[in-house]
Amino acid sequence: MSNMQAWDADRARARIRELEHLPGALLPILHALQEEFGHIDPAAAPLIATALNISHAEVHGVISFYHDFRHAAPGKHVLKICRAESCQSMGSDVLVQHIERRLGVKLGETTADQSLTVEQVFCLGNCALSPAVMLDGEPYGRVSPSVADFLIDGSRRAQ
Amino acid sequence: MSPAKVTARSVRVYVPRDSAALSVGAEGVARAIANEASSRGLDITLVRNGSRGMFWLEPLVEVETEVETPSGRIAYGPVSREAVAGLFDAGFLEGNAHSLHLGPTEDIPYLKQQERLTFARCGIVDPLSLPDYVAHGGYRGLQRALSLAPEEIVTEVTNSGLRGRGGAGFPTGIKWKTVLGAASDQKYICCNADEGDSGTYADRMIMEGDPFVLIEGMTIAAIAVGATQGYIYCRSEYPHAFRTMQRAIAIAYENSYLGANVAGSGKRFDLEVRLGAGAYICGEETSMLESLEGRRGQIRPKPPLPAIEGLFGKPTVVNNLITLATVPIILDKGAAYYRDFGMGKSRGTLTIQLAGNIQHGGLVEKAFGITLHDAIYGFGGGTATGRPLRAVQVGGPLGAYFPKSFLDTPLDYEAFAARKGMLGHGGIVVFDDTVDLAKQARFAMEFCAIESCGKCTPCRVGSTRGVEVIDRIIANDNRTKNLELLDDLCELMTDGSLCALGGLIPLPVMSAIRHFPEDFDKPAPAPPGLIDPQNRETHPWR
């Protein structure tokens, strides 16, 4: 997450051009833009609409439908915590409470120092090692509050 | 065996690259083994395999020794970075004794008692080595398919009794036959790898551990129905699986197993893996097609069936990943071989995924028909916490909660339906006696409200009303009347929803009320404390 760039319309146009030829190109384009900028900037929708010859409303509809696409830049690191049943059976509710208290944020929010965004996710496919989280795309299993603290401290030090 | 003899050949050491193994430190273990070997001047070849699916033993390190076993592979686990030097000291490259020594991998009872057909290679081969894949029986199914007429391939799949492993259990051969019979200038094969059900990870394991089997299965499907383009719709929560799949597809292209002339047959098949974007509903086939076309993942009313009008309006085979990954062995060994496993109308094997509060969580591939009890206790060893088991949810968030008295249910589509449950994708989530079923019922409705695509009112509005009604029941506000209202609401959602999300969410809700009425009849107990099955000091992330 730490290598995301500030919004740049030319760069966005270039990424859109690389993918616009694909059948059903909209999701690949949105993923590429989010990878580049950490979120989908409001200025991106008109560019995509023009490139794909669809309405601005349609692009907006797709961006707002999917949980993955962020409307604002996240913190330097993103911690996704699984809240699905398997992780519930191993205490993910307590883990979420612990992390929220520790960071002073709710799920979906970013810490005041912009270092960490905490998001909920429903299943990371690591259900034999619940509770599971994902930090900047890397999976972690059997995450107790003390392990979560270790991960959080590590990511903040690493910035 | 002397150390000199060990260095005489390059010893193959296997450390999984599977996400679950990585989540408990496999990357650090792999690095530590490479460093330790180089500092000791030992010649090893590090293979990053998939997982064998015994996750409580991950990171599971295997060494290919000269010990007399079918593969010569000796297992050690769970291995931590700190244990690596000690393993070298003990002579693990020769398969010597150590406190983490598990013996020949194939002799571990958990594996030995399985019938691995779809997962025959997973955890054994290097997932990105095509020679390895072929050496272990890969592409024999395609070879045979290429010698058959399209109708004969479809008949073979029909006769095998293979049913959709995504949850609906629809006969795969019949679906293929419809697409084969549909006249069109363009047809598609779509693999549903949007494995969103909690408690399931079989699709992920195949993509990370044996991706070529999926490519082969999709290629056979394409040749059978006359499709030239395929898409794998992989959920975004699986970044490692997505990258492994991308690399495997590139390798298949380089070796002419994909592209204009598949395996020298003169037939074209192109394949691409696409990323979902965190919407559970995109595991529903029509919603997935909308998403692939670049739209909101809202479901389409059926008919028309995707087999007639699917992706971009063209005839499309939409199959679950496990279904497609099972096709190669059926073509290789024949329909009868596969059909001989199983019970009743559930033929072949089920890839059971043991999850949640379970001591030995992992993948168990078994012929249909073993009971929940045997899966959970025989393989799983009971709860992770050691507390009594109280509830089991099978089939993901839309599956019923079963009480302990239902553990005699055999894993079979019809047996589950008879008990108002659902086998789904084969995930079994175990809960101990600290679970509060009123809370679980509420979560089911909450999940439905978060993930509803919004197309139909019973699901979109009903789920939010459902959360409110359950909140009132928990708060003991007009409890009897609200339980009646919830029953009514669930009936309406079951009958009036367009797809399985709104249509099946009453299953966990009503099963919770039916089997655990006491949880809806008293103040909710205090939340359980956090369960930490591993000693914190020895956890890899400490």
XYZ file of C-alpha atoms in Angstrom:
701
model
C 0.000 0.000 0.000
C 2.863 2.341 0.793
C 3.818 2.849 -2.852
C 0.613 4.498 -4.023
C 0.830 7.691 -6.036
C -1.055 10.977 -5.790
C -3.850 11.421 -8.335
C -2.521 12.191 -11.791
C -5.002 12.411 -14.689
C -2.384 11.638 -17.354
C -1.218 8.572 -15.498
C -4.852 7.481 -15.047
C -5.535 7.918 -18.777
C -2.481 5.788 -19.555
C -3.657 2.968 -17.268
C -7.155 3.148 -18.793
C -5.679 2.978 -22.328
C -3.768 -0.207 -21.439
C -7.006 -2.015 -20.544
C -9.872 -0.399 -22.451
C -9.687 -2.957 -25.277
C -10.663 -5.842 -22.949
C -14.207 -7.160 -23.136
C -15.877 -6.004 -19.909
C -12.952 -3.705 -19.152
C -14.490 -1.707 -16.315
C -13.457 -3.842 -13.330
C -9.892 -4.375 -14.562
C -9.600 -0.589 -15.068
C -10.939 0.194 -11.603
C -8.548 -2.314 -10.035
C -5.634 -0.781 -11.933
C -6.545 2.739 -10.799
C -6.981 1.667 -7.202
C -3.637 -0.128 -7.316
C -2.053 3.069 -8.632
C -3.732 5.657 -6.390
C -5.074 3.635 -3.450
C -8.631 4.692 -4.236
C -10.874 5.692 -7.129
C -10.612 9.453 -7.363
C -13.895 11.211 -8.262
C -12.061 12.661 -11.270
C -11.520 9.141 -12.638
C -15.155 8.373 -13.439
C -15.529 10.847 -16.357
C -12.238 9.631 -17.872
C -13.406 6.008 -17.738
C -16.862 6.881 -19.060
C -15.327 8.616 -22.089
C -12.872 5.793 -22.763
C -15.512 3.033 -22.593
C -18.276 5.115 -24.178
C -20.654 4.531 -21.279
C -22.426 7.014 -19.027
C -20.821 8.629 -16.015
C -23.735 7.271 -13.971
C -22.947 3.716 -15.030
C -19.321 4.066 -13.942
C -20.411 5.593 -10.645
C -22.921 2.777 -10.169
C -20.224 0.165 -10.551
C -17.721 1.935 -8.286
C -20.315 2.265 -5.531
C -21.557 -1.329 -5.859
C -18.323 -3.116 -4.987
C -16.931 -3.060 -1.436
C -13.337 -3.050 -2.696
C -13.374 0.344 -4.372
C -12.509 3.175 -2.000
C -13.709 6.723 -2.456
C -10.870 8.266 -0.445
C -7.202 7.415 -0.067
C -6.519 4.859 2.678
C -3.767 5.052 5.261
C -0.250 3.901 4.421
C -1.198 0.370 5.429
C -4.476 -1.501 5.168
C -5.513 -4.150 7.690
C -8.475 -6.300 6.683
C -10.076 -8.265 9.487
C -12.285 -11.244 8.710
C -15.702 -11.048 10.370
C -17.245 -14.168 8.806
C -18.596 -17.174 10.711
C -15.449 -19.273 10.863
C -13.476 -16.432 12.402
C -16.416 -15.614 14.689
C -16.169 -19.133 16.069
C -12.597 -18.330 17.130
C -13.239 -14.934 18.663
C -12.998 -12.404 15.811
C -15.550 -10.163 17.565
C -13.178 -9.737 20.466
C -10.302 -9.190 18.033
C -12.224 -6.429 16.253
C -13.081 -4.766 19.581
C -9.457 -4.943 20.641
C -8.146 -3.402 17.430
C -10.798 -0.674 17.397
C -10.009 0.265 20.997
C -6.295 0.138 20.445
C -6.371 2.377 17.354
C -9.323 4.561 18.327
C -11.084 3.899 15.013
C -14.050 1.891 13.810
C -13.937 -0.616 10.948
C -13.741 1.290 7.676
C -11.815 4.188 9.209
C -8.216 5.396 9.080
C -6.095 6.334 12.095
C -5.564 10.060 12.725
C -1.899 9.804 11.721
C -2.957 8.249 8.393
C -0.801 5.208 9.069
C -3.436 2.483 9.050
C -6.868 1.820 7.581
C -8.888 -0.952 9.178
C -11.501 -2.713 7.057
C -13.853 -5.630 7.553
C -13.819 -8.500 5.106
C -16.024 -11.561 4.812
C -13.706 -14.522 4.473
C -10.071 -14.649 3.483
C -10.169 -18.387 2.786
C -7.961 -19.128 5.775
C -10.724 -20.710 7.821
C -8.707 -23.547 9.345
C -6.451 -20.937 10.989
C -9.101 -18.517 12.251
C -9.193 -15.724 13.200
C -7.569 -14.397 10.046
C -6.485 -10.959 8.874
C -4.693 -9.556 5.849
C -2.144 -6.760 6.138
C -1.225 -5.052 2.854
C -2.238 -8.153 0.916
C -0.333 -10.636 3.091
C -2.322 -13.244 5.036
C -1.964 -13.892 8.773
C -3.674 -16.691 10.664
C -4.497 -17.446 14.317
C -4.434 -13.760 15.080
C -4.910 -13.148 18.794
C -5.018 -9.568 20.145
C -1.316 -9.790 20.990
C -0.481 -10.922 17.456
C -2.607 -8.079 16.094
C -0.655 -5.628 18.282
C 2.585 -7.033 16.910
C 1.384 -6.587 13.320
C 0.100 -3.072 13.954
C 3.319 -1.990 15.685
C 5.400 -3.516 12.914
C 3.510 -1.764 10.138
C 3.713 1.588 11.907
C 7.448 1.177 12.461
C 7.923 0.180 8.823
C 6.451 3.403 7.458
C 23.911 -42.103 5.942
C 26.919 -39.776 6.135
C 26.619 -36.025 5.530
C 28.918 -36.415 2.526
C 26.362 -38.676 0.886
C 23.663 -36.068 1.389
C 25.673 -33.419 -0.418
C 26.282 -35.809 -3.290
C 22.835 -34.922 -4.709
C 20.636 -31.877 -4.434
C 18.026 -32.652 -1.785
C 14.547 -31.403 -2.600
C 12.959 -29.570 0.320
C 9.312 -28.551 0.085
C 7.937 -25.467 1.848
C 4.365 -24.532 0.855
C 3.524 -21.235 -0.821
C -0.166 -21.690 0.007
C -1.711 -18.585 1.626
C -2.655 -20.453 4.794
C 0.914 -21.723 5.182
C 2.205 -18.200 4.517
C -0.192 -16.893 7.169
C 1.688 -18.834 9.835
C 5.195 -18.055 8.655
C 6.086 -20.312 5.680
C 7.962 -17.529 3.902
C 10.319 -17.003 6.833
C 10.827 -20.752 7.166
C 11.707 -21.066 3.464
C 14.238 -18.247 3.762
C 15.736 -19.705 6.925
C 16.155 -23.122 5.276
C 17.837 -21.583 2.210
C 20.195 -19.523 4.397
C 21.032 -22.390 6.728
C 21.763 -24.725 3.802
C 24.022 -22.218 2.114
C 25.925 -21.415 5.307
C 26.483 -25.146 5.854
C 27.505 -25.665 2.230
C 24.658 -28.098 1.598
C 23.084 -28.390 -1.829
C 19.322 -28.237 -1.600
C 16.557 -27.475 -4.097
C 13.787 -25.535 -2.441
C 10.362 -26.292 -3.947
C 7.470 -24.016 -3.058
C 4.562 -26.451 -3.296
C 0.881 -26.059 -2.505
C -0.487 -27.228 0.818
C -1.344 -30.816 1.700
C -4.270 -29.284 3.559
C -3.309 -30.185 7.138
C -3.260 -26.637 8.348
C -2.564 -27.253 12.015
C 0.779 -28.679 10.840
C 1.685 -25.662 8.690
C 4.293 -24.661 7.876
C 4.700 -28.330 6.915
C 8.182 -28.924 5.531
C 8.867 -32.047 3.487
C 12.195 -33.535 2.507
C 12.652 -35.934 -0.386
C 14.876 -38.595 1.112
C 16.120 -41.994 0.077
C 13.896 -43.558 2.734
C 11.730 -46.335 1.287
C 8.255 -44.812 0.941
C 6.222 -44.309 -2.248
C 7.562 -40.771 -2.650
C 10.413 -40.832 -0.169
C 9.000 -37.668 1.330
C 9.351 -37.165 5.088
C 7.323 -34.480 6.823
C 8.185 -32.084 9.652
C 5.739 -29.655 11.169
C 4.673 -27.178 12.286
C 8.119 -25.695 11.588
C 9.052 -22.257 12.854
C 12.004 -20.157 11.689
C 13.652 -20.775 15.035
C 13.449 -24.556 14.611
C 15.302 -24.615 11.291
C 18.876 -24.779 12.604
C 17.890 -27.636 14.926
C 16.365 -29.542 12.025
C 19.655 -29.310 10.124
C 21.561 -30.410 13.244
C 19.287 -33.443 13.556
C 19.867 -34.354 9.903
C 16.377 -33.721 8.589
C 17.733 -33.782 5.032
C 18.134 -37.516 5.567
C 14.741 -37.841 7.220
C 16.193 -38.236 10.728
C 14.295 -38.049 13.986
C 13.366 -34.684 15.511
C 10.553 -33.518 17.760
C 8.751 -32.153 14.679
C 9.297 -35.357 12.669
C 5.960 -36.675 11.362
C 7.229 -39.619 9.319
C 6.432 -40.322 5.670
C 3.890 -37.713 4.574
C 1.610 -40.266 2.896
C 1.431 -42.264 6.131
C -0.039 -39.426 8.188
C -3.509 -40.867 8.991
C -5.298 -37.625 8.056
C -3.979 -38.009 4.491
C -3.909 -41.777 4.322
C -7.639 -42.050 5.032
C -8.616 -39.719 2.194
C -9.596 -40.414 -1.390
C -7.825 -37.671 -3.237
C -8.992 -37.413 -6.837
C -9.433 -33.682 -7.496
C -6.615 -32.935 -5.057
C -4.401 -35.785 -6.271
C -1.473 -33.445 -6.967
C -2.109 -30.553 -4.594
C 0.766 -30.162 -2.149
C 2.837 -32.699 -4.048
C 3.914 -30.860 -7.188
C 5.531 -27.511 -7.816
C 2.379 -25.610 -8.858
C 4.195 -23.679 -11.580
C 6.128 -26.568 -13.091
C 4.455 -27.912 -16.199
C 6.884 -30.878 -16.394
C 5.965 -31.718 -12.793
C 2.266 -31.524 -13.679
C 2.667 -33.820 -16.670
C 4.862 -36.256 -14.707
C 2.061 -36.599 -12.156
C -0.637 -37.521 -14.660
C -1.433 -34.025 -15.901
C -2.893 -33.498 -19.389
C -3.790 -37.176 -19.786
C -7.471 -36.164 -19.498
C -7.101 -33.599 -22.276
C -5.256 -36.107 -24.427
C -8.152 -38.543 -24.149
C -10.720 -35.777 -24.681
C -8.978 -34.848 -27.932
C -9.511 -38.385 -29.187
C -13.258 -38.180 -28.535
C -16.123 -36.417 -30.288
C -17.601 -33.470 -28.316
C -20.757 -35.487 -27.583
C -18.649 -38.321 -26.216
C -16.829 -35.982 -23.803
C -20.170 -34.660 -22.551
C -21.497 -38.204 -22.160
C -18.425 -39.159 -20.162
C -18.985 -36.248 -17.764
C -22.721 -37.039 -17.533
C -22.022 -40.703 -16.807
C -19.527 -39.839 -14.091
C -22.414 -38.380 -12.071
C -20.445 -35.176 -11.438
C -22.642 -32.450 -9.953
C -21.842 -28.778 -9.504
C -19.602 -28.345 -6.487
C -20.517 -24.694 -5.964
C -23.509 -25.722 -3.905
C -26.454 -26.164 -6.248
C -25.420 -29.708 -7.200
C -26.725 -29.465 -10.769
C -25.518 -32.302 -13.037
C -22.513 -30.929 -14.926
C -22.981 -33.074 -18.041
C -26.517 -31.790 -18.574
C -25.339 -28.184 -18.388
C -22.584 -28.915 -20.918
C -25.039 -30.678 -23.216
C -27.240 -27.585 -23.332
C -24.280 -25.402 -24.296
C -23.067 -27.951 -26.850
C -26.520 -27.973 -28.430
C -26.801 -24.165 -28.562
C -25.825 -22.787 -31.967
C -23.655 -19.691 -31.721
C -20.633 -17.995 -33.280
C -19.123 -17.609 -29.799
C -19.364 -19.639 -26.584
C -17.666 -19.181 -23.229
C -16.407 -21.219 -20.289
C -16.571 -19.326 -17.003
C -15.015 -20.638 -13.847
C -16.598 -19.419 -10.663
C -13.679 -18.916 -8.273
C -15.552 -16.371 -6.157
C -15.293 -18.649 -3.152
C -17.049 -16.389 -0.654
C -18.536 -18.902 1.788
C -16.948 -18.737 5.193
C -15.368 -22.089 5.990
C -14.296 -22.806 2.417
C -10.872 -22.616 0.805
C -10.705 -25.541 -1.637
C -10.761 -23.293 -4.717
C -7.948 -21.196 -3.304
C -5.876 -24.305 -2.575
C -6.203 -25.529 -6.169
C -5.326 -22.136 -7.663
C -2.273 -21.908 -5.415
C -1.334 -25.583 -5.385
C -2.323 -27.125 -8.734
C -3.433 -24.388 -11.142
C -2.811 -26.448 -14.291
C -5.581 -28.890 -13.341
C -8.065 -26.021 -13.606
C -6.614 -24.899 -16.932
C -6.868 -28.476 -18.204
C -10.447 -28.874 -16.954
C -11.543 -25.643 -18.606
C -9.788 -26.630 -21.836
C -11.652 -29.952 -21.883
C -14.940 -28.117 -21.229
C -14.173 -25.731 -24.094
C -13.448 -28.547 -26.516
C -16.570 -30.400 -25.410
C -18.986 -27.526 -26.001
C -17.159 -25.625 -28.743
C -16.061 -22.598 -26.719
C -12.924 -20.625 -27.561
C -12.700 -18.190 -24.649
C -12.611 -18.813 -20.933
C -12.612 -16.603 -17.853
C -11.744 -17.442 -14.274
C -13.512 -15.071 -11.896
C -11.248 -15.044 -8.838
C -12.217 -13.150 -5.699
C -10.011 -10.229 -4.753
C -9.507 -11.600 -1.232
C -7.195 -14.170 -2.854
C -4.279 -12.076 -4.198
C -1.809 -14.971 -4.051
C -4.156 -17.341 -5.872
C -4.750 -14.690 -8.532
C -1.030 -14.203 -9.176
C -0.290 -17.949 -9.268
C -3.167 -18.438 -11.708
C -1.875 -15.619 -13.930
C 1.589 -17.151 -14.021
C 0.244 -20.643 -14.715
C -1.822 -19.315 -17.625
C 1.276 -17.585 -19.049
C 3.228 -20.839 -18.784
C 0.411 -22.773 -20.478
C 0.467 -20.257 -23.360
C 4.264 -20.523 -23.696
C 3.916 -24.289 -23.998
C 0.967 -24.236 -26.416
C -1.515 -25.671 -23.940
C -3.524 -22.491 -24.470
C -3.915 -20.337 -27.560
C -4.496 -21.028 -31.236
C -3.407 -24.655 -31.283
C -4.110 -26.359 -27.968
C -1.734 -29.312 -27.554
C -1.313 -29.547 -31.321
C -5.035 -30.221 -31.828
C -5.649 -27.277 -34.132
C -8.287 -26.068 -31.651
C -8.211 -22.611 -30.065
C -8.803 -21.845 -26.428
C -7.916 -18.545 -24.755
C -8.068 -18.086 -21.016
C -7.913 -15.092 -18.712
C -8.227 -14.708 -14.946
C -10.253 -11.736 -13.731
C -10.466 -10.244 -10.279
C -13.723 -9.723 -8.391
C -14.115 -6.721 -6.120
C -15.341 -7.913 -2.748
C -19.001 -8.612 -3.524
C -20.266 -11.926 -2.108
C -23.194 -11.922 -4.515
C -20.819 -12.313 -7.473
C -20.558 -15.983 -6.513
C -24.099 -16.259 -7.909
C -23.599 -17.202 -11.545
C -25.625 -14.491 -13.279
C -24.243 -11.840 -10.990
C -20.750 -13.066 -11.828
C -21.508 -12.727 -15.539
C -22.710 -9.145 -15.027
C -19.503 -8.403 -13.143
C -17.361 -9.960 -15.882
C -19.157 -7.733 -18.374
C -18.136 -4.706 -16.320
C -21.375 -3.961 -14.530
C -22.812 -3.925 -11.018
C -23.002 -7.515 -9.841
C -26.781 -7.612 -9.858
C -28.371 -10.916 -10.558
C -30.290 -11.673 -13.745
C -33.672 -13.365 -13.624
C -33.603 -16.909 -15.023
C -34.597 -17.934 -17.665
C -32.805 -17.426 -19.907
C -30.245 -19.841 -18.498
C -26.596 -18.839 -18.896
C -26.191 -22.034 -20.933
C -28.386 -20.381 -23.581
C -27.724 -16.673 -23.000
C -24.762 -16.187 -20.697
C -21.689 -14.004 -20.935
C -22.220 -11.165 -23.454
C -25.479 -12.914 -24.332
C -23.713 -16.036 -25.651
C -24.052 -19.687 -24.551
C -21.855 -20.103 -21.502
C -20.773 -22.922 -19.232
C -20.572 -21.552 -15.703
C -19.036 -24.088 -13.340
C -17.522 -23.963 -9.913
C -13.739 -24.295 -9.781
C -13.781 -27.706 -8.075
C -16.220 -29.013 -10.687
C -13.879 -27.991 -13.514
C -10.771 -29.218 -11.672
C -12.422 -32.636 -11.346
C -13.023 -33.015 -15.090
C -9.422 -34.043 -15.999
C -9.407 -37.128 -13.760
C -12.838 -38.181 -15.061
C -11.594 -38.022 -18.643
C -8.313 -39.681 -17.711
C -9.682 -42.578 -15.683
C -13.155 -42.822 -17.129
C -16.670 -42.067 -15.881
C -17.056 -45.417 -14.094
C -13.933 -44.900 -12.011
C -15.278 -41.621 -10.643
C -18.886 -42.776 -10.299
C -17.826 -45.729 -8.151
C -17.092 -43.331 -5.290
C -19.990 -41.855 -3.353
C -23.551 -42.664 -2.312
C -27.044 -42.304 -3.805
C -27.179 -39.448 -6.274
C -24.000 -37.875 -4.883
C -21.265 -39.537 -6.927
C -17.519 -39.139 -6.622
C -15.765 -37.239 -3.898
C -16.547 -34.179 -1.834
C -13.809 -31.750 -0.893
C -14.696 -31.223 2.752
C -13.166 -28.170 4.368
C -12.937 -28.317 8.159
C -12.987 -24.846 9.626
C -13.668 -22.630 12.580
C -13.293 -23.948 16.094
C -11.631 -27.213 15.137
C -8.432 -28.822 16.317
C -7.294 -30.294 13.005
C -8.684 -27.961 10.399
C -7.974 -28.832 6.805
C -8.987 -30.261 3.511
C -10.479 -33.740 3.507
C -11.359 -35.221 0.130
C -13.613 -38.223 0.698
C -16.271 -40.103 -1.193
C -19.712 -38.687 -0.411
C -21.383 -40.420 2.497
C -19.145 -40.006 5.531
C -21.026 -38.490 8.437
C -20.525 -35.043 9.904
C -19.404 -36.781 13.074
C -16.646 -38.718 11.336
C -15.458 -35.612 9.533
C -15.398 -33.448 12.659
C -14.111 -35.993 15.162
C -12.416 -38.652 12.993
C -10.455 -36.116 10.981
C -10.916 -32.831 12.816
C -10.236 -34.073 16.336
C -13.078 -32.025 17.848
C -13.007 -28.381 18.859
C -9.821 -26.319 19.018
C -10.742 -24.978 22.433
C -11.467 -28.436 23.828
C -14.896 -27.225 24.903
C -17.999 -29.209 23.888
C -19.225 -28.743 20.337
C -22.601 -27.024 20.246
C -23.359 -26.070 16.644
C -22.108 -26.721 13.138
C -22.759 -24.577 10.107
C -22.340 -26.399 6.820
C -22.489 -24.719 3.422
C -21.385 -21.186 4.223
C -23.415 -18.187 5.430
C -26.547 -19.520 3.709
C -26.237 -22.961 5.327
C -28.226 -24.211 8.290
C -26.937 -24.431 11.866
C -27.099 -28.051 12.952
C -27.155 -29.200 16.573
C -24.987 -32.001 17.919
C -27.841 -34.488 17.452
C -27.564 -33.996 13.669
C -23.939 -35.083 13.462
C -25.074 -38.458 12.118
C -26.070 -36.738 8.850
C -24.072 -38.193 5.961
C -22.351 -35.680 3.696
C -24.681 -36.078 0.739
C -26.765 -33.459 -1.101
C -30.096 -35.192 -0.488
C -29.444 -36.135 3.155
C -28.722 -32.473 3.952
C -31.777 -31.249 2.077
C -33.918 -33.738 4.033
C -32.790 -32.017 7.251
C -33.430 -28.551 5.832
C -29.741 -27.943 5.419
C -27.396 -27.504 2.536
C -24.057 -29.068 1.691
C -23.010 -26.053 -0.360
C -19.333 -25.935 -1.270
C -18.440 -28.408 1.490
C -17.310 -26.045 4.235
C -17.941 -27.159 7.829
C -17.662 -24.465 10.497
C -17.583 -25.781 14.056
C -18.691 -23.763 17.099
C -18.156 -24.655 20.733
C -20.609 -24.099 23.595
C -19.816 -20.402 23.892
C -21.723 -19.684 20.668
C -24.910 -17.653 20.870
C -27.243 -18.733 18.093
C -29.425 -15.621 18.383
C -26.316 -13.597 17.579
C -25.499 -15.929 14.657
C -29.052 -15.563 13.307
C -28.720 -11.803 13.543
C -25.394 -11.948 11.725
C -26.979 -13.965 8.894
C -29.485 -11.169 8.313
C -26.799 -8.485 8.717
C -24.598 -10.246 6.173
C -27.510 -10.465 3.750
C -28.189 -6.757 4.196
C -24.534 -5.901 3.494
C -24.193 -8.222 0.516
C -27.644 -7.999 -1.109
C -27.330 -6.816 -4.708
C -30.527 -4.824 -4.293
C -32.322 -6.278 -7.276
C -35.319 -7.762 -5.468
C -37.242 -6.340 -2.533
C -37.576 -9.433 -0.287
C -33.789 -9.642 -0.002
C -32.921 -5.928 -0.109
C -35.509 -4.775 2.425
C -36.243 -8.071 4.141
C -32.692 -8.496 5.394
C -32.638 -5.104 7.120
C -36.078 -5.728 8.632
C -34.777 -9.131 9.689
C -31.912 -7.582 11.681
C -34.389 -5.259 13.404
C -36.801 -8.052 14.288
C -34.028 -10.237 15.721
C -32.750 -7.272 17.729
C -36.212 -6.946 19.271
C -36.341 -10.676 19.987
C -32.952 -10.533 21.711
C -34.076 -7.471 23.699
C -37.180 -9.417 24.796
C -39.448 -6.862 23.166
C -42.734 -8.636 22.279
C -40.746 -11.785 21.803
C -43.545 -14.178 20.811
C -45.049 -11.793 18.295
C -41.659 -10.937 16.818
C -40.727 -14.612 16.455
C -43.945 -15.074 14.469
C -43.071 -12.024 12.381
C -39.587 -13.379 11.707
C -41.059 -16.699 10.627
C -43.338 -14.819 8.232
C -40.492 -12.705 6.909
C -38.346 -15.769 6.309
C -41.144 -17.478 4.419
C -41.531 -14.416 2.224
C -37.801 -14.164 1.560
C -37.633 -17.883 0.706
C -40.517 -17.706 -1.727
C -40.034 -14.223 -3.119
C -36.294 -13.728 -3.626
C -34.811 -14.061 -7.079
C -31.627 -15.872 -6.078
C -30.082 -18.013 -3.373
C -28.881 -15.126 -1.168
C -32.302 -13.848 -0.122
C -33.845 -17.256 -0.766
C -31.556 -19.212 1.532
C -30.619 -16.761 4.298
C -33.738 -17.970 6.182
C -31.966 -21.335 6.453
C -29.389 -20.282 9.088
C -31.946 -18.011 10.778
C -34.757 -20.535 11.089
C -32.458 -23.469 11.884
C -30.998 -21.446 14.754
C -34.489 -20.859 16.147
C -35.617 -24.441 15.524
C -32.609 -26.205 17.030
C -31.508 -23.691 19.650
C -34.742 -22.090 20.938
C -33.183 -21.489 24.348
C -30.862 -18.852 22.837
C -33.905 -16.822 21.800
C -35.533 -17.159 25.190
C -33.106 -15.526 27.608
C -30.851 -12.524 27.911
C -27.863 -13.043 25.631
C -24.848 -14.433 27.514
C -21.717 -12.308 27.860
C -19.469 -12.437 24.783
C -16.876 -15.213 24.853
C -13.298 -14.390 25.632
C -10.772 -14.545 22.822
C -9.563 -17.988 22.075
C -5.873 -18.357 21.511
C -5.121 -21.998 20.699
C -1.418 -21.375 20.199
C 1.008 -20.450 22.865
C 1.622 -16.767 22.225
C 5.334 -17.110 22.831
C 5.745 -19.638 20.033
C 3.525 -17.872 17.517
C 5.455 -17.049 14.337
C 4.445 -13.413 14.471
C 5.645 -12.846 17.980
